[in-house]
Tab-separated table of C-alpha atoms in Angstrom:
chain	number	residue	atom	x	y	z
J	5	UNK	CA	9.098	21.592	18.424
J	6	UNK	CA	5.841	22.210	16.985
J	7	UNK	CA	3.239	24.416	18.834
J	8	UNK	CA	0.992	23.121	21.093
J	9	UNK	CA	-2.527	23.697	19.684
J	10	UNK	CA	-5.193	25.713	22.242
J	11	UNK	CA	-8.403	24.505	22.963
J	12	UNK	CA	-10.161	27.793	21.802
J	13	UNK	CA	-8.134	26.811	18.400
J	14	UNK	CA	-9.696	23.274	18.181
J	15	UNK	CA	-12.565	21.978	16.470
J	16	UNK	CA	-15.581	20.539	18.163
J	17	UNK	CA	-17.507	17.509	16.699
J	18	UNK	CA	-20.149	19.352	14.618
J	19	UNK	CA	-17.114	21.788	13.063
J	20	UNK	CA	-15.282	18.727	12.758
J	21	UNK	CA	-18.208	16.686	11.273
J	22	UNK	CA	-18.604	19.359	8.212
J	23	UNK	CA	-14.582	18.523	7.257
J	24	UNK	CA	-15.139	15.333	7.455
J	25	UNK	CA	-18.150	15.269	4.919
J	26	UNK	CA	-16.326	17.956	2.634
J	27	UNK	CA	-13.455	15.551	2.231
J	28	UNK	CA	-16.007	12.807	0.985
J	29	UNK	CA	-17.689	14.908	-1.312
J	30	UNK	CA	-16.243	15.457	-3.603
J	31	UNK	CA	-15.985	15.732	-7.527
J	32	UNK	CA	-16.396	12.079	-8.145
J	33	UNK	CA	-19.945	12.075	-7.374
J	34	UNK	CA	-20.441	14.106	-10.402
J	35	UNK	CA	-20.184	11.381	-12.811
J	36	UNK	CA	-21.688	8.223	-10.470
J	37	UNK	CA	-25.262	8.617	-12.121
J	38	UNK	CA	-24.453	7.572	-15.249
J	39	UNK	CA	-21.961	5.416	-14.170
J	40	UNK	CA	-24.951	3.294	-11.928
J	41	UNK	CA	-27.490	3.622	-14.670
J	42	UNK	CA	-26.916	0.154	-15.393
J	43	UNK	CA	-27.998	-0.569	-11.933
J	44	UNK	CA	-30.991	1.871	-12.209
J	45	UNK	CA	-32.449	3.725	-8.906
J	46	UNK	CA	-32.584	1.022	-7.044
J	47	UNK	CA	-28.782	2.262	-6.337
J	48	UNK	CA	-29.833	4.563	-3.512
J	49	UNK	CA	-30.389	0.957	-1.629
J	50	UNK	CA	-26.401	0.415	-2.310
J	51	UNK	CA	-25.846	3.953	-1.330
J	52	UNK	CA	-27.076	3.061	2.160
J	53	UNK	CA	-25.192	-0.073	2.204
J	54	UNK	CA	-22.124	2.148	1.393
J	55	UNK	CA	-23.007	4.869	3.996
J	56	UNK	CA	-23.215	2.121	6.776
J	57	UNK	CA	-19.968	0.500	5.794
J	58	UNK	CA	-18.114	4.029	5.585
J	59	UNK	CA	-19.440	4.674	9.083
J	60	UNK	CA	-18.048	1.497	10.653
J	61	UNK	CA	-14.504	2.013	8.975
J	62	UNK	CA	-14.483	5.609	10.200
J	63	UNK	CA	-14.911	4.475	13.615
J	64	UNK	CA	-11.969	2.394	12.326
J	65	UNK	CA	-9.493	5.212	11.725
J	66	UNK	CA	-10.778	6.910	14.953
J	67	UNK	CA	-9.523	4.312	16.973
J	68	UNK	CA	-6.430	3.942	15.131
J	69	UNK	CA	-6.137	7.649	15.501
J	70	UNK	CA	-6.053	7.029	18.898
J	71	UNK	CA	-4.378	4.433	19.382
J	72	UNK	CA	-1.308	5.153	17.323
J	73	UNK	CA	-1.585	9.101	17.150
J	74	UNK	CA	2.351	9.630	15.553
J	75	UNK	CA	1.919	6.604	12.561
J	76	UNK	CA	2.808	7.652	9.384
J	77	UNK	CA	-0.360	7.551	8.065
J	78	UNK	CA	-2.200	4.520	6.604
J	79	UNK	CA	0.441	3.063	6.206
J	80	UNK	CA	2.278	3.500	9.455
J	81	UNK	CA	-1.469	2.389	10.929
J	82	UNK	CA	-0.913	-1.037	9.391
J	83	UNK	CA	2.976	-1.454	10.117
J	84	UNK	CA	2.117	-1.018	13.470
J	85	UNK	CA	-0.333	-4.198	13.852
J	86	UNK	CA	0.653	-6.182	10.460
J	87	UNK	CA	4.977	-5.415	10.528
J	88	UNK	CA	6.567	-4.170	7.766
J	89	UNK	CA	5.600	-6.014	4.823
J	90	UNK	CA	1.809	-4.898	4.992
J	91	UNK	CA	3.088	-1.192	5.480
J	92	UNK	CA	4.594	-1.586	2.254
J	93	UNK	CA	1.782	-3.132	0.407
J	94	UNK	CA	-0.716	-0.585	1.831
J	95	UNK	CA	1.806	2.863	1.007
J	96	UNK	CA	1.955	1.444	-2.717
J	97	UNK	CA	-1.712	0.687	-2.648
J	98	UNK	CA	-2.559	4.047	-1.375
J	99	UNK	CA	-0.232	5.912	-3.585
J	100	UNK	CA	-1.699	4.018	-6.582
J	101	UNK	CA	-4.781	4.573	-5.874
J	102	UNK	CA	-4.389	8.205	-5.810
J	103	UNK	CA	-2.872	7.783	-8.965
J	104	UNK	CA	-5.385	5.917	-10.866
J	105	UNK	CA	-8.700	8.387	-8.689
J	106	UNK	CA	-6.883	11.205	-10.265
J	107	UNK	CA	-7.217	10.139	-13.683
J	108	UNK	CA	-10.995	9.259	-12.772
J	109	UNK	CA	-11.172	13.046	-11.239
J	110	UNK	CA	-9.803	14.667	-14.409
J	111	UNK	CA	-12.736	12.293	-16.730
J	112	UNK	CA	-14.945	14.139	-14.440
J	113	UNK	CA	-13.853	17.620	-15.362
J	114	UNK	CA	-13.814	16.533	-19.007
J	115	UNK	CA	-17.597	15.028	-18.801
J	116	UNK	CA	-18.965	18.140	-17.835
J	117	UNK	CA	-16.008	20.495	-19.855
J	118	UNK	CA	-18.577	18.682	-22.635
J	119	UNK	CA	-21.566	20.080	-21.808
J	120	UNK	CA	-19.852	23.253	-23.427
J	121	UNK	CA	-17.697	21.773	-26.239
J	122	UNK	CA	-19.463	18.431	-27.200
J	123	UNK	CA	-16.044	17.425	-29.061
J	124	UNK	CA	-14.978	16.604	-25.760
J	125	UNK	CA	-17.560	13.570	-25.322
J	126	UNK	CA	-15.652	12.183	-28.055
J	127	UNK	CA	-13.309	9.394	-26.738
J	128	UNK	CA	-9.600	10.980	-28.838
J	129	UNK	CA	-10.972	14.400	-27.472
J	130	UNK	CA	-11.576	13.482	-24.303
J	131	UNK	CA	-8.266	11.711	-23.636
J	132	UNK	CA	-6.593	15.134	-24.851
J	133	UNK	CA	-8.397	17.069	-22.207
J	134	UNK	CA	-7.637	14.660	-19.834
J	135	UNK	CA	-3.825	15.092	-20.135
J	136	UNK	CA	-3.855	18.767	-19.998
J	137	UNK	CA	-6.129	18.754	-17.023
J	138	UNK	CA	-3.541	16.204	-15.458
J	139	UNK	CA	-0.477	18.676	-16.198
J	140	UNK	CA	-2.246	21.434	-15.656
J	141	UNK	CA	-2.611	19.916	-12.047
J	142	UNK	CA	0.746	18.822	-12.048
J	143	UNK	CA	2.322	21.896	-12.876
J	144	UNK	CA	0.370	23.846	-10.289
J	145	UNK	CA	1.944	21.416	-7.441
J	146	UNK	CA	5.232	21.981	-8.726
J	147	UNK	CA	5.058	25.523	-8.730
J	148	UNK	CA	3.948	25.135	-4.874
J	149	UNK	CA	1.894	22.995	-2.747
J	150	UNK	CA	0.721	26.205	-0.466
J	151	UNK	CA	-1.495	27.491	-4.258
J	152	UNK	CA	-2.868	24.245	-4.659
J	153	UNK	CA	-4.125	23.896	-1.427
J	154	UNK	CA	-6.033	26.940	-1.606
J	155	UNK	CA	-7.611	26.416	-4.905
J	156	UNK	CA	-8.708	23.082	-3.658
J	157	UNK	CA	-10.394	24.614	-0.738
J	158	UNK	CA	-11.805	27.483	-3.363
J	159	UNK	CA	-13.207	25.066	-5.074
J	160	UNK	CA	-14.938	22.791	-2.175
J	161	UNK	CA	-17.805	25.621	-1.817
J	162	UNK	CA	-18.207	26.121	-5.266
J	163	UNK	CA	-18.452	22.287	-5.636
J	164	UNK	CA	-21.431	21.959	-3.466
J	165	UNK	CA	-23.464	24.627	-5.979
J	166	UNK	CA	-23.947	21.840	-8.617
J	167	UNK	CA	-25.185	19.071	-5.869
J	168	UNK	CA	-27.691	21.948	-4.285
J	169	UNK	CA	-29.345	22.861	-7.694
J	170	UNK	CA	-29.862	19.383	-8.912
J	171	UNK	CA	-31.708	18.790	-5.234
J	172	UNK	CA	-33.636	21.287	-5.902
J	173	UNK	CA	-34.202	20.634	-9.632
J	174	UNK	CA	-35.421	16.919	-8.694
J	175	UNK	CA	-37.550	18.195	-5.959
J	176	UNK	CA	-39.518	20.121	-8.725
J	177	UNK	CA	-40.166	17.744	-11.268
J	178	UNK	CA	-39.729	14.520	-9.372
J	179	UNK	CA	-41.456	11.589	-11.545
J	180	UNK	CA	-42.453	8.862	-9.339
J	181	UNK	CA	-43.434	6.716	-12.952
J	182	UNK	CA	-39.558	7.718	-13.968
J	183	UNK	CA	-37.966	6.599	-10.618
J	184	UNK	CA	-40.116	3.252	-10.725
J	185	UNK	CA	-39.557	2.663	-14.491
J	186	UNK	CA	-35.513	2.984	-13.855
J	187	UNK	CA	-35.573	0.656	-11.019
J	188	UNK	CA	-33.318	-2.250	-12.367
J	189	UNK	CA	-33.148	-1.852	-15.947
J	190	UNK	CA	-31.278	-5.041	-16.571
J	191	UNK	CA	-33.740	-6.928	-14.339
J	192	UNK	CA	-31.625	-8.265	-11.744
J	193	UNK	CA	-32.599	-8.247	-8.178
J	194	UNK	CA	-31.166	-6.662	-5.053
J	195	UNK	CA	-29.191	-9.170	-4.355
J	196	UNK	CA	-27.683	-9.250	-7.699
J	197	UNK	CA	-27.374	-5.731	-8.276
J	198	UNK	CA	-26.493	-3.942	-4.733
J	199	UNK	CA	-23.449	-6.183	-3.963
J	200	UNK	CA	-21.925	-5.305	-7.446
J	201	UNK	CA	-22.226	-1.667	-7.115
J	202	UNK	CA	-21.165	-1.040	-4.216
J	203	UNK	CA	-17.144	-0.762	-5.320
J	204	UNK	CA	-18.561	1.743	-7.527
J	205	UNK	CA	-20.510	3.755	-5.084
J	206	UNK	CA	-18.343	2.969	-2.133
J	207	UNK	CA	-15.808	5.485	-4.219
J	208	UNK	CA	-17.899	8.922	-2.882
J	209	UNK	CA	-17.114	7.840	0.664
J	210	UNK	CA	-13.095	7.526	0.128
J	211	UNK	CA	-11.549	9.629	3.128
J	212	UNK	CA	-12.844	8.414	5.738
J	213	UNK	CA	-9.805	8.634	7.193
J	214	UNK	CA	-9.928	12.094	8.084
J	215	UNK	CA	-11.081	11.230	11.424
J	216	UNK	CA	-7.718	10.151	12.159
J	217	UNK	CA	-6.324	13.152	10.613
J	218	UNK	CA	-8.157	15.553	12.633
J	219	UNK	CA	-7.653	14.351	15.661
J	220	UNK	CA	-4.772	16.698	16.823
J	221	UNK	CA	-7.511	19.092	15.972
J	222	UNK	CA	-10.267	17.853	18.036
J	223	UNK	CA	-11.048	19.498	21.307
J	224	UNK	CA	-12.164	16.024	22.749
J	225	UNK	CA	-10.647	13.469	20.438
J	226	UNK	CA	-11.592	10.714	22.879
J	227	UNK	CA	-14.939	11.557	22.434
J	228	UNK	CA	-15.781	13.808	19.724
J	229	UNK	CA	-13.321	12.302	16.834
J	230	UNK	CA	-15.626	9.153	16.933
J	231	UNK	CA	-18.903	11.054	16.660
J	232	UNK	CA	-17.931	13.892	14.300
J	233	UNK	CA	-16.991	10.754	11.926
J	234	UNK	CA	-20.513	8.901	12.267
J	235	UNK	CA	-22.026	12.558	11.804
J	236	UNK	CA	-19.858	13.745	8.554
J	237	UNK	CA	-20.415	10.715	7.297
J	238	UNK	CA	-24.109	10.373	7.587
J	239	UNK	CA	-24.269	13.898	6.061
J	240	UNK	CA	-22.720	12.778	3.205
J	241	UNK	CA	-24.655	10.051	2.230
J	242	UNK	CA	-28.070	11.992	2.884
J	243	UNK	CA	-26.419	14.256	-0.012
J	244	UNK	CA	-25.756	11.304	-2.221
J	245	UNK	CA	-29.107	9.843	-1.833
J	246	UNK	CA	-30.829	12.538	-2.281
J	247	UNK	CA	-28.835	13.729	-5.212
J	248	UNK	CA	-29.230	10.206	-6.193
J	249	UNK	CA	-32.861	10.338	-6.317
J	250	UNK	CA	-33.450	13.390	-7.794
J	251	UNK	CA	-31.643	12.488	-11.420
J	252	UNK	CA	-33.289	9.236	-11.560
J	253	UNK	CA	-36.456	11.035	-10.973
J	254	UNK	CA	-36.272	13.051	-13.603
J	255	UNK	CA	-33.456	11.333	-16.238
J	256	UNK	CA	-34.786	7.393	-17.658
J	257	UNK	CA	-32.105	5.208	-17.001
J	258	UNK	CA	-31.478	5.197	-20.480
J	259	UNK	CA	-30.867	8.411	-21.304
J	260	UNK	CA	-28.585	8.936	-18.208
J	261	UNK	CA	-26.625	6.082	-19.034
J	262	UNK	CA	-25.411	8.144	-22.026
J	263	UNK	CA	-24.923	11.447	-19.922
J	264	UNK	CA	-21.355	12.956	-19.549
J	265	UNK	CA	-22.575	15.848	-17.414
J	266	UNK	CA	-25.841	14.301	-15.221
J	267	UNK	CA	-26.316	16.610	-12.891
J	268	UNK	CA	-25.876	19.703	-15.793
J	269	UNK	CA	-28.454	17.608	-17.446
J	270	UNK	CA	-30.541	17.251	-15.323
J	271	UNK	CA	-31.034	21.334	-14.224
J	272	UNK	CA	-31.024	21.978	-17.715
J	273	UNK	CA	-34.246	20.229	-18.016
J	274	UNK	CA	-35.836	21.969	-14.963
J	275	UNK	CA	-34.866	25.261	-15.143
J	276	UNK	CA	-33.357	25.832	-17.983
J	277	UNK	CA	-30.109	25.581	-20.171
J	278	UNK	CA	-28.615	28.841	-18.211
J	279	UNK	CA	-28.620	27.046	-15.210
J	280	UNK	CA	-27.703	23.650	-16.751
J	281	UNK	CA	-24.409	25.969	-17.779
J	282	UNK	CA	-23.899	27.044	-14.516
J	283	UNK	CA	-24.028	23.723	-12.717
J	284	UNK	CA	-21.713	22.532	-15.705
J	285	UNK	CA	-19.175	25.672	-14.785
J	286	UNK	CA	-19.376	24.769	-11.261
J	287	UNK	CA	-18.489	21.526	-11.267
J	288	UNK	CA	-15.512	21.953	-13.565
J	289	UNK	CA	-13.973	24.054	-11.001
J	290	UNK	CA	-14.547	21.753	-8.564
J	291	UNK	CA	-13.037	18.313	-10.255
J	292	UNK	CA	-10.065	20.587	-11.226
J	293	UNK	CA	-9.477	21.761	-7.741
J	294	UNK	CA	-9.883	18.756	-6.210
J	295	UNK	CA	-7.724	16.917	-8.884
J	296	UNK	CA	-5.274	19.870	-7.485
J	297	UNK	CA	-5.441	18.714	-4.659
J	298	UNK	CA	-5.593	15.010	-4.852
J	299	UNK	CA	-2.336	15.384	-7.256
J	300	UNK	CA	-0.280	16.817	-4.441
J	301	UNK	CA	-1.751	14.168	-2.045
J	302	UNK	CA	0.192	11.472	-4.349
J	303	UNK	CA	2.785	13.297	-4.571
J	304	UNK	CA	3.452	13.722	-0.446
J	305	UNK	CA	2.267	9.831	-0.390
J	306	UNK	CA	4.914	8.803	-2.198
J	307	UNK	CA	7.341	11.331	-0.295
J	308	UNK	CA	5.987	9.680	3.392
J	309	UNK	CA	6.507	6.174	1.426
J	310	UNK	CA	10.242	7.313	0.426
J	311	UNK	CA	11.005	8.342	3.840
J	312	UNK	CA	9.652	5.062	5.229
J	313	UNK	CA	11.883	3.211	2.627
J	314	UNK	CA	9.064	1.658	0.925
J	315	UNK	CA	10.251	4.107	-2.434
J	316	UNK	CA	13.564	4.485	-3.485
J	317	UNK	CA	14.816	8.378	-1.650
J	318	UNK	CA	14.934	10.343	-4.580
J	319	UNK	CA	10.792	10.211	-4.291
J	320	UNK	CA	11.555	12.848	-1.436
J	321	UNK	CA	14.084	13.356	1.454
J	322	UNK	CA	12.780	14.404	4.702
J	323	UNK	CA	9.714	16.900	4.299
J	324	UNK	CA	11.793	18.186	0.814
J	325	UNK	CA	9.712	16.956	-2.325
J	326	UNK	CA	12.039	16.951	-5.712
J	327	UNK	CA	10.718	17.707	-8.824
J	328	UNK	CA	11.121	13.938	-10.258
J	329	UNK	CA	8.019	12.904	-7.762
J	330	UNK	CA	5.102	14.843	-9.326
J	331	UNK	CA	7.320	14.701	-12.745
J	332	UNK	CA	6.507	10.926	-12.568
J	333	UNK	CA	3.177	10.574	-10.997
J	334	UNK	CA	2.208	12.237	-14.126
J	335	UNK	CA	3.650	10.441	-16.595
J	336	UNK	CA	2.024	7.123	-14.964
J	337	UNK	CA	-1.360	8.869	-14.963
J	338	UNK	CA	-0.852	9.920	-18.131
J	339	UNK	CA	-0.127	6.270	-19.222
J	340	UNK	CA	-3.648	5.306	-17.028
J	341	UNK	CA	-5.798	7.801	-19.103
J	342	UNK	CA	-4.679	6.726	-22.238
J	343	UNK	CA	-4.921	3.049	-21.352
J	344	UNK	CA	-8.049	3.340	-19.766
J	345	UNK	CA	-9.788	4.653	-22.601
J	346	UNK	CA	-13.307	4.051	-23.499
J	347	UNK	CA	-16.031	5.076	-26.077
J	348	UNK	CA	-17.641	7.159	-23.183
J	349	UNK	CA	-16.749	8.640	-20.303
J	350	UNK	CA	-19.289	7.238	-18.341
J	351	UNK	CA	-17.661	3.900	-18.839
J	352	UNK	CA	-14.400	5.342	-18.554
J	353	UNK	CA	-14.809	6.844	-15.398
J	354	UNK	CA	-16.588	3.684	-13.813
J	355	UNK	CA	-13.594	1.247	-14.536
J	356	UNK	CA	-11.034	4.138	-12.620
J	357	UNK	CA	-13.238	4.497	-9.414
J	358	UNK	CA	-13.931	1.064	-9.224
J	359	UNK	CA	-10.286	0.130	-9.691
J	360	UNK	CA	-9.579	3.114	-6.817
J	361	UNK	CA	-12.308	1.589	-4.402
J	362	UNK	CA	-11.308	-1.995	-4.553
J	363	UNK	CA	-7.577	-0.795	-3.822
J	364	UNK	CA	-8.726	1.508	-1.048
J	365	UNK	CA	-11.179	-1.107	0.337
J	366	UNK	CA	-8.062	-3.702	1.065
J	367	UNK	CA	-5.918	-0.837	2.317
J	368	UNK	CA	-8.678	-0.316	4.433
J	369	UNK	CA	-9.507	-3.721	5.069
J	370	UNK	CA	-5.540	-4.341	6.368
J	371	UNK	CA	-5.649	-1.022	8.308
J	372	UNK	CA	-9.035	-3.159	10.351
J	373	UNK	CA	-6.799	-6.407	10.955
J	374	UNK	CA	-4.044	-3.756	12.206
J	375	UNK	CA	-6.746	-2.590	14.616
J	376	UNK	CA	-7.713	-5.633	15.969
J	377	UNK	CA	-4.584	-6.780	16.148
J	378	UNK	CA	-3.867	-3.383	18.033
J	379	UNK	CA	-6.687	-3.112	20.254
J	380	UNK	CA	-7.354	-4.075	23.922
J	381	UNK	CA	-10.432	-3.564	24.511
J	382	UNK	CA	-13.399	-5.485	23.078
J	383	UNK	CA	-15.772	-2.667	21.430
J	384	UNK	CA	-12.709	-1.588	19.195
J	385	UNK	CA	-12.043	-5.125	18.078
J	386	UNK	CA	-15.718	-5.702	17.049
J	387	UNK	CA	-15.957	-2.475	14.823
J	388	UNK	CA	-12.233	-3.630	13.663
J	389	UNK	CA	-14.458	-6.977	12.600
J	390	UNK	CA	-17.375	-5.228	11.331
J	391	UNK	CA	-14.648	-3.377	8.830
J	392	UNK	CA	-12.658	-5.955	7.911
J	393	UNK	CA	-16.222	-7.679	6.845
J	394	UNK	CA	-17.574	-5.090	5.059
J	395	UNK	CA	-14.259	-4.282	3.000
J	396	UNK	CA	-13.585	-7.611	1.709
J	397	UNK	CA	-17.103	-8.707	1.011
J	398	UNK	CA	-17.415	-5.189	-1.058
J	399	UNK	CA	-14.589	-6.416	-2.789
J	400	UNK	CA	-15.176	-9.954	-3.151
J	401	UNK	CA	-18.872	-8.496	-4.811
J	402	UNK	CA	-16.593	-6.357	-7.119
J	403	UNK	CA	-16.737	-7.134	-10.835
J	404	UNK	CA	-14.179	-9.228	-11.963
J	405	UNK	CA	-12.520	-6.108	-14.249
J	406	UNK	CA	-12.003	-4.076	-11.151
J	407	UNK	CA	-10.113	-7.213	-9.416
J	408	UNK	CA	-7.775	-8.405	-11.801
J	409	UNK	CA	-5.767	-4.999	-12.014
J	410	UNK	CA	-5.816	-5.048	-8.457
J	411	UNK	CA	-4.376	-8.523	-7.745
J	412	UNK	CA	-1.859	-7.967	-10.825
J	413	UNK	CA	-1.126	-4.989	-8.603
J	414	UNK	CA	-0.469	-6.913	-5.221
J	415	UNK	CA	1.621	-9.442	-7.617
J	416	UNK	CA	4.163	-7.262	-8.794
J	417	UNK	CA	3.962	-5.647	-4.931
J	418	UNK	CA	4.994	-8.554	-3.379
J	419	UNK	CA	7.246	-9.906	-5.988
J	420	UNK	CA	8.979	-6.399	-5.362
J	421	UNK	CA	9.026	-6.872	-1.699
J	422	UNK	CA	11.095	-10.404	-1.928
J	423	UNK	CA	13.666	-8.769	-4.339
J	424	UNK	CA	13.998	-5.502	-3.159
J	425	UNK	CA	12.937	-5.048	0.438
J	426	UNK	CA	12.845	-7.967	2.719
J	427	UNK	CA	15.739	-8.299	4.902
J	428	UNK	CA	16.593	-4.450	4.339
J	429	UNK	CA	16.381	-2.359	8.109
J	430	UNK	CA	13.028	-1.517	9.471
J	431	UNK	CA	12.942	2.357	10.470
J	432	UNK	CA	13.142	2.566	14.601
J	433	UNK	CA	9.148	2.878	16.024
J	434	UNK	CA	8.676	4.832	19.495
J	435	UNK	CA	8.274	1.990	22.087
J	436	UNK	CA	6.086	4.167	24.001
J	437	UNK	CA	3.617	4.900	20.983
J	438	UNK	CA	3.830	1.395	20.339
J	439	UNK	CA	2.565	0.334	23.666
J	440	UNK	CA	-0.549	2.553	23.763
């Protein structure tokens, strides 16, 4: 029986707030500026777009949280409103997506690994780096999960550095004519051009989930799990705007389109290559411990997905993971990196996280028809809508490149699910947590 956690033990909603925004940011952000270049500043308008759909979806997973408190995770969330056949869709999805975010985590490292050894912006260089970051990762987990924890939470402090300086850097030498002039440098209007980034942007908000996660944790979950994820949420996209605003303030459009290492770029400029070098150090750390961490996150995914029956047992049996699990999650991202190659990182990076968000948007998206299928009480079923609406119209707005892997994806899914898994024994759910 696990311990009962005391309330002097638990978190209240501002404590809780700050884990929920450290989950979102993350390393990923470190590349997004050159990735939206295309899309100029007016970005920070999809930014806000992004921030108000990542709110509504984490008052998504809070009521889920409560609702179904002992579901296996997404997953279990949508197995409990959808049945069986969407739990499986949704642990694949998930799982994949982890796969195919890692590989954009460990361009990330390699992007600003270049500000130091400019070989590495090379495309045959790069994909080098990017396998030995993704063993190096995968090794760690298999030597223990406990050591890669802690260097991922290391590393979440000593992420924040590069975010703070380039603030600070943009505050300095903000150009209002350089902001303007970078505005929409292919010319297309708002319309055009927020709707199509948002699968892009929407990738710096992934986790928004953790309100469901913390829950346990909460001293008021009723109350505070639902607030803390509006308020962690909303700090996080006041970082990414103003980070946001401060490279295209400073950077042209053009020039940052080119950038493997913006926000090293950009302090560079201000104050100075030293500092540039620091911010480049920092955020190396960072995208390696968080592709630590993210690498044993697949890894138990695809344990929880064995032990659900969605993956065949010898991904894991009980709480025991075997070797073969992390073994193979990096051999297929090592297969994704070298597929996914491009002539710059930039580019490179943009296809992965928009791949990731359109993925995690429809897990999401099924997890909001689970909760309105799930819910009793009319407020929950209009945020379930609100979700549900904002996850498949980001998606639908996705470029086509991003959706085509994805529904080749949910293909081969289902095609599995007919040969493999219908008609096989559903696992036994609690009645009683059912009813809630």
């Amino acid at each position: 029986m696990s311990a009962v956690i005391e309330d002097r033990h638990k978190l209240g909603w501002g404590l809780a707030a700050l884990v929920v925004a450290g989950n979102m940011i993350g390393s990923g952000v470190y590349l997004l500026p050159a990735t939206l270049a295309p899309v100029g500043s007016s970005s920070v308008v999809g930014w806000g777009v992004a921030g108000l759909g990542a709110v509504t979806l984490a008052l998504v997973f809070a009521a889920l949280g409560r609702l179904q408190p002992d579901a296996d995770g997404l997953s279990g969330f949508a197995e409990r409103g959808l049945g069986r056949f969407f739990g499986f869709q949704t642990a694949l999805a998930f799982w994949t997506a982890c796969l195919v975010g890692n590989v954009a985590i460990a361009v990330a490292a390699t992007g600003y690994l270049g500000f130091f050894f400019p070989i590495l912006r090379e495309p045959v260089a790069a994909t080098f780096c990017n396998l030995a970051l993704i063993w190096l990762t995968t090794g760690a987990y298999i030597l223990g999960a406990r050591a890669a924890s802690r260097f991922a939470a290391l590393a979440l402090v000593i992420g924040l550095v590069p975010i703070v300086i380039a603030v600070a850097a943009g505050v300095s030498a903000f150009s209002g004519e350089t902001f303007a002039a970078s505005w929409s440098p292919s010319g297309n209007s708002l319309a055009d051009s927020v709707p199509a980034s948002l699968a892009v942007i929407f990738w710096a908000f992934l986790g928004v989930e953790t309100a469901a996660v913390l829950s346990a944790r909460v001293r008021n979950p009723a109350r505070d799990v639902g607030r803390a994820s509006v308020a962690g949420v909303l700090l996080a996209a006041v970082v990414y705007v103003a980070a946001s605003v401060a490279v295209f303030g400073v950077i042209p459009a053009g020039v940052l389109a080119e950038s493997s290492s913006p926000y090293a770029d950009l302090t560079a400029r201000v104050f100075g290559a030293s500092i540039g070098a620091t911010v480049a150090a920092c955020a190396v750390v960072k995208a390696v411990g968080t592709l630590s961490g993210w690498v044993m996150l697949g890894g138990e995914t695809a344990r929880a997905a064995a032990r659900s029956g969605y993956l065949p047992s010898g991904f894991g049996h009980g709480e025991r993971t075997p070797i073969v699990n992390p073994l193979l999650g990096g051999a297929i991202m090592s297969i994704v990196a070298v597929l996914s190659g491009q002539p710059t990182l930039g580019g490179q990076f943009g296809m992965l996280v928009g791949v990731t968000s359109v993925l995690s948007l429809l897990v999401y998206a099924l997890c909001s028809a689970s909760l309105f299928r799930l819910a009793r009480w009319t407020r929950a079923r209009f945020v379930a809508a609100l979700g549900l609406l904002f996850a498949t119209t980001a998606v639908a707005a996705a470029a086509p490149g991003y959706i085509l892997p994805t529904g080749v994806f949910f293909a081969v899914t289902t095609a599995a699910w007919f040969a493999f898994m219908r008609g096989k024994p559903a696992n036994p759910v609690d009645p009683e947590a059912a009813a809630h």
